[in-house]
Coordinates of C-alpha atoms in Angstrom, one line a residue:
Chain A
X1 CA 0.0 0.0 0.0
X2 CA 1.6 3.3 -1.1
X3 CA -0.7 5.3 1.2
X4 CA -3.4 4.3 3.5
X5 CA -4.9 4.3 7.0
X6 CA -5.2 1.4 9.5
X7 CA -7.3 1.9 12.6
X8 CA -5.7 0.4 15.6
X9 CA -8.1 1.5 18.3
X10 CA -11.4 3.4 17.9
X11 CA -13.2 3.7 21.2
X12 CA -13.8 6.6 23.5
X13 CA -12.3 6.8 27.0
X14 CA -12.5 3.1 27.9
X15 CA -11.8 0.0 25.8
X16 CA -14.7 -2.3 25.0
X17 CA -14.9 -5.9 23.9
X18 CA -14.5 -4.8 20.3
X19 CA -12.8 -1.4 20.4
X20 CA -9.3 -0.5 21.7
X21 CA -8.2 2.9 22.8
X22 CA -7.5 5.5 20.2
X23 CA -4.7 5.0 17.8
X24 CA -4.5 5.4 14.0
X25 CA -1.7 4.2 11.7
X26 CA -1.0 6.2 8.5
X27 CA 1.0 3.9 6.3
X28 CA 3.1 5.6 3.7
X29 CA 5.3 3.4 1.6
X30 CA 7.4 1.5 4.1
X31 CA 6.8 3.8 7.0
X32 CA 4.1 4.4 9.6
X33 CA 3.0 7.5 11.4
X34 CA 0.8 7.0 14.4
X35 CA -1.9 9.4 15.5
X36 CA -2.4 9.0 19.2
X37 CA -1.2 5.9 21.1
X38 CA -3.8 4.7 23.6
X39 CA -3.0 1.8 25.9
X40 CA -2.9 -1.3 23.7
X41 CA -1.4 0.3 20.6
X42 CA 1.7 -2.0 20.5
X43 CA -0.5 -5.1 20.7
X44 CA -2.8 -3.7 18.0
X45 CA 0.1 -3.0 15.7
X46 CA 1.3 -6.6 16.0
X47 CA -2.2 -7.9 15.4
X48 CA -2.5 -5.6 12.3
X49 CA 0.8 -7.1 11.0
X50 CA 2.5 -3.7 11.2
X51 CA 6.0 -3.7 12.7
X52 CA 6.7 -1.1 15.5
X53 CA 10.1 -0.7 13.9
X54 CA 8.5 0.9 10.9
X55 CA 7.0 3.7 12.9
X56 CA 8.8 6.9 12.1
X57 CA 6.7 9.4 14.2
X58 CA 4.0 9.5 16.7
X59 CA 1.7 12.5 17.1
X60 CA -0.4 12.8 20.3
X61 CA -3.5 15.1 20.1
X62 CA -3.9 15.8 23.9
X63 CA -2.8 14.3 27.2
X64 CA -5.9 12.5 28.3
X65 CA -4.7 9.1 29.4
X66 CA -6.7 7.1 26.8
X67 CA -4.8 8.9 24.0
X68 CA -1.2 8.4 25.2
X69 CA -0.8 5.8 27.9
X70 CA 0.3 3.3 25.2
X71 CA 3.5 5.2 24.6
X72 CA 5.9 3.9 27.2
X73 CA 5.2 0.3 26.4
X74 CA 5.4 0.8 22.7
X75 CA 8.7 2.6 23.0
X76 CA 10.2 -0.1 25.2
X77 CA 9.0 -2.8 22.8
X78 CA 10.7 -1.0 20.0
X79 CA 13.9 -1.1 22.1
X80 CA 13.5 -4.8 22.8
X81 CA 13.0 -5.5 19.1
X82 CA 16.4 -3.9 18.5
X83 CA 15.3 -0.6 17.0
X84 CA 18.2 1.7 16.0
X85 CA 16.5 4.2 13.8
X86 CA 15.4 7.6 15.1
X87 CA 11.8 8.2 16.3
X88 CA 9.9 11.4 16.7
X89 CA 7.2 11.6 19.4
X90 CA 5.3 14.9 19.3
X91 CA 2.4 16.2 21.4
X92 CA 1.4 18.8 23.9
X93 CA 3.5 20.2 26.7
X94 CA 3.8 17.6 29.5
X95 CA 4.6 14.7 27.2
X96 CA 8.3 14.9 27.9
X97 CA 8.0 14.8 31.7
X98 CA 5.6 11.9 31.5
X99 CA 8.0 9.8 29.3
X100 CA 11.0 10.8 31.4
X101 CA 9.3 9.5 34.6
X102 CA 8.1 6.3 32.9
X103 CA 11.6 5.6 31.8
X104 CA 13.1 6.5 35.2
X105 CA 10.6 4.3 37.1
X106 CA 11.2 1.4 34.8
X107 CA 15.0 1.9 34.7
X108 CA 15.1 2.1 31.0
X109 CA 16.5 4.4 28.4
X110 CA 15.8 4.1 24.6
X111 CA 18.7 2.5 22.7
X112 CA 17.7 4.5 19.7
X113 CA 17.6 8.2 19.0
X114 CA 14.3 9.4 20.5
X115 CA 13.2 13.0 19.8
X116 CA 10.4 14.3 21.9
X117 CA 8.8 17.5 20.6
X118 CA 6.3 19.5 22.6
X119 CA 4.2 21.2 19.9
X120 CA 1.8 24.1 19.8
X121 CA -1.1 24.1 17.4
X122 CA 0.0 25.6 14.1
X123 CA 3.4 24.0 13.8
X124 CA 4.5 22.2 10.7
X125 CA 7.0 19.4 10.2
X126 CA 8.3 17.4 7.2
X127 CA 9.1 13.8 8.2
X128 CA 11.9 11.8 6.7
X129 CA 9.4 9.9 4.5
X130 CA 8.3 13.2 3.0
X131 CA 4.9 13.3 4.8
X132 CA 4.1 16.8 5.9
X133 CA 2.3 17.1 9.3
X134 CA 0.7 20.3 10.6
X135 CA -0.9 20.7 14.0
X136 CA -4.1 22.8 14.3
X137 CA -6.1 24.0 17.3
X138 CA -9.3 22.2 18.3
X139 CA -11.7 22.8 21.2
X140 CA -11.6 20.2 24.1
X141 CA -11.6 20.3 27.9
X142 CA -7.8 20.5 28.0
X143 CA -5.3 21.9 25.4
X144 CA -5.7 19.7 22.3
X145 CA -4.8 19.8 18.7
X146 CA -5.6 18.0 15.5
X147 CA -3.2 16.9 12.8
X148 CA -3.3 17.5 9.0
X149 CA -1.1 15.1 7.0
X150 CA -0.2 15.9 3.4
X151 CA 1.3 13.3 1.1
X152 CA 4.7 14.3 -0.4
X153 CA 4.7 16.0 -3.8
X154 CA 4.2 13.3 -6.4
X155 CA 6.0 12.9 -9.7
X156 CA 4.3 15.3 -12.2
X157 CA 2.2 13.5 -14.8
X158 CA 2.2 14.4 -18.5
X159 CA -1.0 15.5 -20.0
X160 CA -0.9 13.4 -23.2
X161 CA -3.8 15.5 -24.7
X162 CA -1.9 18.8 -24.2
X163 CA 1.3 17.2 -25.6
X164 CA -0.5 15.9 -28.7
X165 CA -1.9 19.4 -29.4
X166 CA 1.7 20.7 -29.4
X167 CA 2.6 17.9 -31.8
X168 CA 4.5 15.7 -29.3
X169 CA 3.7 12.0 -29.4
X170 CA 4.7 9.6 -26.5
X171 CA 8.4 8.8 -27.0
X172 CA 11.8 10.3 -26.2
X173 CA 10.7 13.9 -26.4
X174 CA 8.0 13.4 -23.9
X175 CA 10.4 11.6 -21.6
X176 CA 12.7 14.5 -21.7
X177 CA 9.9 16.9 -20.8
X178 CA 9.0 14.6 -17.9
X179 CA 12.5 14.8 -16.6
X180 CA 12.0 18.6 -16.5
X181 CA 14.0 19.5 -19.7
X182 CA 12.6 21.7 -22.5
X183 CA 12.5 20.2 -26.0
X184 CA 12.2 21.8 -29.5
X185 CA 9.3 20.8 -31.8
X186 CA 9.0 22.2 -35.3
X187 CA 11.3 25.0 -34.3
X188 CA 9.4 26.0 -31.2
X189 CA 10.7 25.5 -27.6
X190 CA 8.2 23.6 -25.5
X191 CA 8.8 24.0 -21.7
X192 CA 7.9 21.1 -19.3
X193 CA 5.2 23.3 -17.5
X194 CA 3.3 23.4 -20.8
X195 CA 2.6 19.6 -20.8
X196 CA 3.2 18.2 -17.3
X197 CA 0.9 18.9 -14.4
X198 CA 1.1 18.5 -10.7
X199 CA -0.8 15.6 -9.3
X200 CA -3.1 16.3 -6.4
X201 CA -1.8 15.3 -3.0
X202 CA -3.8 13.2 -0.6
X203 CA -4.7 15.0 2.7
X204 CA -5.6 13.1 5.9
X205 CA -7.0 15.2 8.7
X206 CA -7.5 13.8 12.3
X207 CA -9.3 16.0 14.8
X208 CA -8.5 14.0 18.0
X209 CA -11.1 14.9 20.7
X210 CA -12.9 18.1 19.8
X211 CA -16.2 20.0 20.0
X212 CA -17.4 21.2 16.6
X213 CA -14.9 23.9 15.7
X214 CA -14.2 26.2 12.7
X215 CA -10.5 25.4 12.8
X216 CA -11.3 21.8 12.0
X217 CA -13.3 22.9 8.9
X218 CA -10.4 25.1 7.8
X219 CA -7.9 22.2 8.3
X220 CA -10.2 19.7 6.5
X221 CA -10.7 21.9 3.4
X222 CA -10.8 19.5 0.4
X223 CA -9.2 16.7 2.5
X224 CA -9.2 13.3 1.1
X225 CA -10.1 11.8 4.5
X226 CA -11.4 13.5 7.6
X227 CA -11.3 11.4 10.8
X228 CA -13.5 13.3 13.2
X229 CA -14.6 12.9 16.8
X230 CA -18.1 11.4 16.7
X231 CA -18.5 10.3 20.3
X232 CA -22.3 10.5 20.5
X233 CA -25.4 11.0 18.4
X234 CA -27.1 14.4 18.4
X235 CA -29.6 13.3 21.0
X236 CA -26.6 13.6 23.4
X237 CA -25.3 16.9 22.0
X238 CA -25.3 18.6 25.4
X239 CA -23.2 15.8 27.0
X240 CA -20.9 15.9 24.0
X241 CA -20.2 19.6 24.3
X242 CA -19.8 19.5 28.1
X243 CA -17.3 16.7 27.7
X244 CA -15.5 18.4 24.8
X245 CA -16.7 16.1 22.0
X246 CA -18.7 16.2 18.8
X247 CA -21.8 14.3 17.6
X248 CA -21.9 12.3 14.4
X249 CA -24.0 15.1 13.0
X250 CA -21.4 17.7 13.9
X251 CA -18.7 15.6 12.2
X252 CA -20.8 15.3 9.0
X253 CA -21.5 19.0 8.9
X254 CA -17.8 19.8 9.3
X255 CA -16.9 17.3 6.5
X256 CA -19.6 18.7 4.3
X257 CA -18.7 22.4 4.8
X258 CA -15.0 21.5 4.3
X259 CA -15.7 19.5 1.1
X260 CA -13.8 16.5 2.6
X261 CA -14.2 13.5 0.3
X262 CA -14.5 10.8 2.9
X263 CA -15.6 11.2 6.6
X264 CA -14.6 8.6 9.2
X265 CA -16.6 8.6 12.4
X266 CA -14.1 8.1 15.2
X267 CA -13.9 7.9 19.0
X268 CA -17.2 6.1 19.4
X269 CA -18.7 5.8 22.8
X270 CA -19.0 2.4 24.4
X271 CA -22.8 3.0 24.6
X272 CA -23.2 2.2 20.9
X273 CA -23.1 -1.5 20.3
X274 CA -23.2 -0.8 16.6
X275 CA -22.3 2.5 14.8
X276 CA -25.6 2.4 12.9
X277 CA -27.3 5.3 14.7
X278 CA -24.1 7.5 14.3
X279 CA -23.9 6.6 10.6
X280 CA -27.6 7.2 10.0
X281 CA -27.5 10.8 11.2
X282 CA -24.1 11.6 9.6
X283 CA -25.3 10.4 6.2
X284 CA -28.0 13.1 6.2
X285 CA -25.3 15.7 5.9
X286 CA -22.5 13.9 4.0
X287 CA -22.8 11.2 1.3
X288 CA -19.5 9.4 2.0
X289 CA -19.2 8.3 5.6
X290 CA -17.8 5.2 7.3
X291 CA -17.6 4.4 11.0
X292 CA -14.1 3.5 12.2
X293 CA -13.6 0.0 13.6
X294 CA -10.5 -1.7 14.9
X295 CA -8.3 -3.0 12.1
X296 CA -10.4 -1.2 9.4
X297 CA -8.0 -0.4 6.5
X298 CA -8.7 2.5 4.2
X299 CA -6.3 2.4 1.2
X300 CA -5.8 5.8 -0.4
X301 CA -3.2 4.7 -3.0
X302 CA -3.4 0.9 -3.0
Chain B
X1 CA -16.4 -19.0 42.0
X2 CA -15.5 -18.8 45.7
X3 CA -11.8 -18.8 44.9
X4 CA -9.9 -19.0 41.6
X5 CA -7.4 -17.6 39.2
X6 CA -8.0 -15.9 35.8
X7 CA -5.0 -15.2 33.6
X8 CA -5.3 -11.9 31.9
X9 CA -1.9 -11.7 30.2
X10 CA 0.8 -14.4 30.1
X11 CA 3.6 -13.2 27.7
X12 CA 7.1 -12.1 28.4
X13 CA 8.3 -8.6 27.6
X14 CA 6.3 -8.0 24.5
X15 CA 2.7 -8.9 23.7
X16 CA 2.1 -11.4 20.9
X17 CA -0.9 -12.2 18.8
X18 CA -2.1 -14.6 21.5
X19 CA -0.6 -13.4 24.7
X20 CA -1.0 -10.1 26.5
X21 CA 1.4 -8.6 29.0
X22 CA 1.5 -10.1 32.5
X23 CA -1.5 -9.8 34.7
X24 CA -3.2 -12.3 36.9
X25 CA -6.6 -11.9 38.6
X26 CA -7.2 -13.8 41.8
X27 CA -10.9 -13.9 42.3
X28 CA -12.1 -14.4 45.9
X29 CA -15.9 -14.3 46.4
X30 CA -16.9 -11.0 45.0
X31 CA -13.5 -9.3 44.9
X32 CA -10.4 -9.4 42.7
X33 CA -6.8 -9.1 43.5
X34 CA -4.5 -8.3 40.5
X35 CA -0.9 -9.6 40.4
X36 CA 1.0 -7.3 38.0
X37 CA -0.8 -5.0 35.6
X38 CA 1.0 -4.9 32.2
X39 CA -0.3 -2.8 29.4
X40 CA -3.7 -4.1 28.3
X41 CA -4.9 -5.3 31.7
X42 CA -8.0 -3.2 31.7
X43 CA -9.1 -4.5 28.3
X44 CA -8.4 -8.0 29.3
X45 CA -10.5 -7.6 32.5
X46 CA -13.4 -6.5 30.4
X47 CA -12.9 -9.4 27.9
X48 CA -12.8 -11.8 30.9
X49 CA -16.1 -10.4 32.2
X50 CA -14.4 -9.1 35.3
X51 CA -15.4 -5.6 36.4
X52 CA -12.5 -3.2 37.3
X53 CA -14.7 -2.0 40.1
X54 CA -14.3 -5.3 41.9
X55 CA -10.6 -5.0 42.1
X56 CA -9.7 -4.4 45.8
X57 CA -5.9 -4.5 45.4
X58 CA -3.1 -4.6 42.8
X59 CA 0.3 -6.0 43.6
X60 CA 3.2 -5.2 41.3
X61 CA 6.2 -7.6 41.4
X62 CA 8.8 -5.2 39.9
X63 CA 9.0 -2.1 37.8
X64 CA 9.8 -3.4 34.4
X65 CA 7.4 -1.7 32.1
X66 CA 5.7 -4.8 30.9
X67 CA 4.5 -5.5 34.4
X68 CA 3.0 -2.2 35.4
X69 CA 2.4 0.1 32.4
X70 CA -1.3 -0.9 32.5
X71 CA -1.8 0.8 35.9
X72 CA -2.6 4.4 34.9
X73 CA -5.2 3.5 32.3
X74 CA -6.8 0.9 34.6
X75 CA -7.0 3.4 37.4
X76 CA -8.5 6.1 35.2
X77 CA -11.1 3.7 33.8
X78 CA -12.1 2.8 37.3
X79 CA -12.6 6.5 37.9
X80 CA -14.7 6.8 34.7
X81 CA -16.8 3.9 35.7
X82 CA -17.7 5.8 38.9
X83 CA -15.6 3.9 41.4
X84 CA -16.0 5.2 45.0
X85 CA -14.5 2.3 47.0
X86 CA -10.9 2.3 48.2
X87 CA -8.1 0.6 46.2
X88 CA -4.7 -0.5 47.2
X89 CA -1.8 -0.4 44.8
X90 CA 1.3 -2.0 46.2
X91 CA 4.7 -2.6 44.6
X92 CA 8.4 -1.6 44.8
X93 CA 9.8 1.8 45.5
X94 CA 9.3 4.1 42.4
X95 CA 5.6 3.2 41.9
X96 CA 4.3 6.3 43.7
X97 CA 6.4 8.7 41.6
X98 CA 5.4 7.0 38.4
X99 CA 1.7 7.2 39.2
X100 CA 1.9 10.8 40.4
X101 CA 3.5 11.9 37.1
X102 CA 1.0 9.9 35.0
X103 CA -1.8 11.6 36.9
X104 CA -0.1 15.0 36.6
X105 CA 0.6 14.7 32.9
X106 CA -3.0 13.6 32.2
X107 CA -4.5 16.2 34.6
X108 CA -6.4 13.6 36.5
X109 CA -6.8 12.6 40.2
X110 CA -8.7 9.5 41.4
X111 CA -12.2 10.3 42.6
X112 CA -11.9 7.3 45.0
X113 CA -9.5 6.6 47.9
X114 CA -6.3 5.3 46.3
X115 CA -3.6 3.9 48.6
X116 CA -0.2 3.5 47.1
X117 CA 2.1 1.3 49.2
X118 CA 5.8 0.9 48.3
X119 CA 6.6 -2.5 49.8
X120 CA 9.8 -4.4 50.6
X121 CA 10.0 -8.2 50.4
X122 CA 8.8 -9.8 53.6
X123 CA 5.8 -7.5 54.3
X124 CA 2.4 -8.9 55.1
X125 CA -1.0 -7.4 54.6
X126 CA -4.6 -8.6 55.2
X127 CA -7.0 -7.2 52.6
X128 CA -10.6 -6.2 53.4
X129 CA -11.8 -9.5 51.8
X130 CA -9.7 -11.4 54.3
X131 CA -7.1 -12.6 51.8
X132 CA -3.6 -12.5 53.3
X133 CA -0.8 -11.3 51.0
X134 CA 2.9 -11.6 51.8
X135 CA 5.8 -10.4 49.6
X136 CA 8.9 -12.4 49.4
X137 CA 12.3 -11.7 47.7
X138 CA 13.2 -13.1 44.3
X139 CA 16.2 -12.8 42.1
X140 CA 15.8 -10.6 39.0
X141 CA 17.9 -7.9 37.2
X142 CA 16.3 -5.2 39.3
X143 CA 14.6 -5.3 42.8
X144 CA 11.7 -7.7 42.5
X145 CA 9.5 -9.7 44.8
X146 CA 6.9 -12.4 44.5
X147 CA 3.6 -12.7 46.4
X148 CA 2.1 -15.4 48.5
X149 CA -1.7 -15.2 48.9
X150 CA -3.4 -17.2 51.6
X151 CA -7.1 -17.7 51.6
X152 CA -8.9 -16.5 54.8
X153 CA -9.5 -19.0 57.6
X154 CA -12.5 -21.1 56.7
X155 CA -15.4 -22.2 58.9
X156 CA -14.2 -25.3 60.8
X157 CA -15.7 -28.6 59.6
X158 CA -17.0 -31.3 61.9
X159 CA -15.4 -34.7 61.6
X160 CA -18.5 -36.9 61.6
X161 CA -16.4 -40.0 62.3
X162 CA -14.9 -38.5 65.4
X163 CA -18.3 -37.3 66.6
X164 CA -19.8 -40.7 66.1
X165 CA -17.0 -42.3 68.1
X166 CA -18.0 -39.9 70.9
X167 CA -21.6 -41.0 70.6
X168 CA -22.9 -37.8 68.8
X169 CA -25.1 -38.2 65.7
X170 CA -25.7 -35.4 63.3
X171 CA -28.4 -33.1 64.9
X172 CA -28.8 -30.3 67.4
X173 CA -25.8 -31.4 69.5
X174 CA -23.4 -31.4 66.5
X175 CA -24.8 -28.0 65.5
X176 CA -24.0 -26.6 68.9
X177 CA -20.4 -27.9 68.7
X178 CA -20.0 -26.4 65.3
X179 CA -21.1 -23.0 66.8
X180 CA -18.2 -23.4 69.2
X181 CA -20.1 -24.4 72.3
X182 CA -19.4 -27.5 74.4
X183 CA -22.1 -30.2 74.8
X184 CA -22.7 -33.0 77.4
X185 CA -23.0 -36.5 76.1
X186 CA -23.7 -39.4 78.5
X187 CA -22.4 -37.3 81.4
X188 CA -19.2 -36.3 79.7
X189 CA -18.5 -32.8 78.4
X190 CA -17.3 -32.7 74.8
X191 CA -15.5 -29.6 73.7
X192 CA -15.7 -28.4 70.0
X193 CA -11.9 -28.9 69.5
X194 CA -12.6 -32.7 69.9
X195 CA -14.8 -33.0 66.8
X196 CA -14.3 -29.9 64.6
X197 CA -11.2 -29.4 62.6
X198 CA -9.6 -26.5 60.8
X199 CA -9.9 -26.7 57.0
X200 CA -6.8 -26.3 55.0
X201 CA -6.4 -22.9 53.4
X202 CA -5.6 -22.5 49.7
X203 CA -2.2 -20.8 49.0
X204 CA -1.4 -19.1 45.7
X205 CA 2.2 -18.2 45.0
X206 CA 3.3 -15.9 42.2
X207 CA 7.0 -15.4 41.6
X208 CA 6.9 -12.6 39.0
X209 CA 10.2 -12.5 37.1
X210 CA 12.9 -14.5 38.8
X211 CA 15.9 -16.8 38.4
X212 CA 15.5 -20.1 40.3
X213 CA 15.8 -19.0 43.9
X214 CA 15.5 -20.7 47.3
X215 CA 13.2 -18.0 48.7
X216 CA 10.6 -19.1 46.0
X217 CA 10.8 -22.7 47.2
X218 CA 10.3 -21.5 50.8
X219 CA 7.3 -19.3 49.9
X220 CA 5.8 -22.1 47.7
X221 CA 6.0 -24.8 50.5
X222 CA 2.7 -26.9 50.1
X223 CA 1.2 -24.2 48.0
X224 CA -2.1 -25.1 46.2
X225 CA -0.9 -23.3 43.1
X226 CA 2.6 -22.0 42.2
X227 CA 2.7 -19.6 39.2
X228 CA 6.3 -19.5 38.2
X229 CA 8.4 -17.6 35.7
X230 CA 9.1 -20.1 32.8
X231 CA 10.4 -17.8 30.1
X232 CA 12.5 -20.4 28.2
X233 CA 13.2 -24.1 28.0
X234 CA 16.4 -25.4 29.5
X235 CA 18.3 -25.2 26.2
X236 CA 18.3 -21.5 26.8
X237 CA 19.2 -21.6 30.5
X238 CA 22.2 -19.2 30.1
X239 CA 20.0 -16.6 28.5
X240 CA 17.4 -17.1 31.2
X241 CA 19.8 -16.5 34.0
X242 CA 21.5 -13.5 32.3
X243 CA 18.1 -11.9 31.8
X244 CA 16.9 -12.8 35.4
X245 CA 14.5 -15.5 34.4
X246 CA 13.8 -19.2 34.9
X247 CA 13.4 -22.2 32.6
X248 CA 10.4 -24.5 32.7
X249 CA 12.7 -27.1 34.3
X250 CA 13.7 -24.7 37.0
X251 CA 10.0 -23.9 37.7
X252 CA 9.2 -27.6 37.9
X253 CA 12.1 -28.4 40.2
X254 CA 11.0 -25.6 42.5
X255 CA 7.4 -26.8 42.5
X256 CA 8.5 -30.3 43.2
X257 CA 10.9 -29.4 46.0
X258 CA 8.3 -27.2 47.6
X259 CA 5.5 -29.9 47.2
X260 CA 3.3 -27.4 45.4
X261 CA 0.2 -29.1 44.2
X262 CA -0.2 -27.4 40.8
X263 CA 2.5 -25.6 38.8
X264 CA 1.5 -23.0 36.2
X265 CA 4.2 -22.1 33.7
X266 CA 4.0 -18.3 33.2
X267 CA 5.8 -15.4 31.4
X268 CA 6.3 -17.4 28.3
X269 CA 8.7 -16.1 25.7
X270 CA 7.2 -15.0 22.3
X271 CA 9.6 -17.5 20.7
X272 CA 7.3 -20.4 21.7
X273 CA 4.4 -20.8 19.3
X274 CA 3.0 -23.5 21.6
X275 CA 3.9 -24.2 25.2
X276 CA 4.5 -27.8 24.4
X277 CA 8.3 -27.8 24.7
X278 CA 8.0 -26.0 28.1
X279 CA 5.4 -28.5 29.3
X280 CA 7.4 -31.5 28.2
X281 CA 10.5 -30.6 30.2
X282 CA 8.5 -29.4 33.3
X283 CA 6.5 -32.7 33.4
X284 CA 9.7 -34.7 33.9
X285 CA 10.0 -33.0 37.4
X286 CA 6.5 -32.4 38.4
X287 CA 3.3 -34.4 37.6
X288 CA 0.8 -31.5 37.7
X289 CA 1.7 -28.8 35.4
X290 CA -0.2 -26.5 33.1
X291 CA 0.9 -23.6 30.9
X292 CA -0.7 -20.3 31.4
X293 CA -2.7 -18.9 28.6
X294 CA -4.7 -15.7 28.3
X295 CA -8.2 -16.1 29.9
X296 CA -7.3 -19.5 31.3
X297 CA -9.4 -20.0 34.5
X298 CA -8.3 -22.2 37.3
X299 CA -11.1 -22.7 39.9
X300 CA -9.7 -23.6 43.3
X301 CA -13.1 -23.5 45.1
X302 CA -15.7 -23.5 42.3

């Protein structure tokens, strides 16, 4: 899979029989970026057939235990598996102190380069794999942020129609243009920009825990996939806002306003045995909605 | 189940597809005592149909991450489930600082009375349920201890044969003796001690991670169940000792020397797809051996 999403845990607050605590793997070529790392993430990675050694970065949305208590065990397992490559762990202020104390208590230090970054919303990083990650503010009961992942720039594609109109047939001249060099056709210089075009880049947006929030809509503008807090149905809207969460309807409205292509309902309360009531109300507002479930795989570029 | 054991996680160091990280539930009447709490304990409790609200105490053998990183999430879930009853968490020095930092980072404090006790080997407690718990020293790579659990004193049972020899048939006289009162039979005073006898108390011993060690044999003397580190087979004895562990043969020899009735091989390395090689070598030295597996239930008093 060139690019895709594997859901490792999809519950809210407490694990259920069927749903583990929040964690999402974005798989890009050989490497994995984790979004949140609730307790049980390392076991879920193993069950999903994803090696912890391929994780290049972990982004934590906020420091509620269900979203990051899986970190110390995951990092130690990476060490036990012989990891030598660097790892970035990024999240809100407080993350560093927590990890330091977990390492201290368990008398362990990573045997690989571990970078812990305490981020603010609005920061942007480019990972070694080329994935761009940007944090954006959301509205929860404690400081929290979402993450917007943008696929690396892809090899420009030649528009064969345009080329033909300029008198260039597929062959060595086109190849030269694709390499970024100008060619001469019937005495006229044709520059690459005239026939190649940028390919659209996939955008994955994950809100973490949030109330409905304009910054989410902004971050999710034209996103390929929006993974949105959908803890409750709208019959529990008051509880949702009090607890810093969204309803499935809120999620669908945000996806619709932002023109996000696919909406994934995420962080589903243990009170719902099936996600059907959440899906039903979301589909009134957006026509491409799925409910996250553990080990669900969404290929973006298969 | 009046008294029994439910295995929640049985692996060594890292979780596998089939085995979670170490945790054992000792169920005694309505209440649960946990021995170790590796990452994933709360989810395993739920899957085993055991409520986290029934846990009265948690004993940690040593502060290697795989044995206690499940604590913060478990405690927070107890809070979210509305726990109000007291909880004891006991383990080696360093436990308190770890929990305090986990709570601080996640901006959470328990809404129930939480007692954190940093124990030394050789300490003894009696829990509210009446279970007696004693820590004993073991030999690992860091300070570590095992736990010996003794069932509460049981209602004395009348020896019908003895009573008959004294001329007492089942009926009101026997009932009186059972209540602890003397009776007069054919002019002779019979005291309760002459016909009632103490019932043996079940003893469950858990070593945690340890090399073969005489203190284990001492603690396991006549135990009903000995749950022993059996990370490797004896072909890897050197690795076992270097890493502070036992082989299945070591475990069986300890059980045999101690006259423990049942031996449970525990903390099984991920390298064994089935426990058969461990069982094979253990059964040479002890005739009542099982290998722990996740969700295995051992009823002691059904």
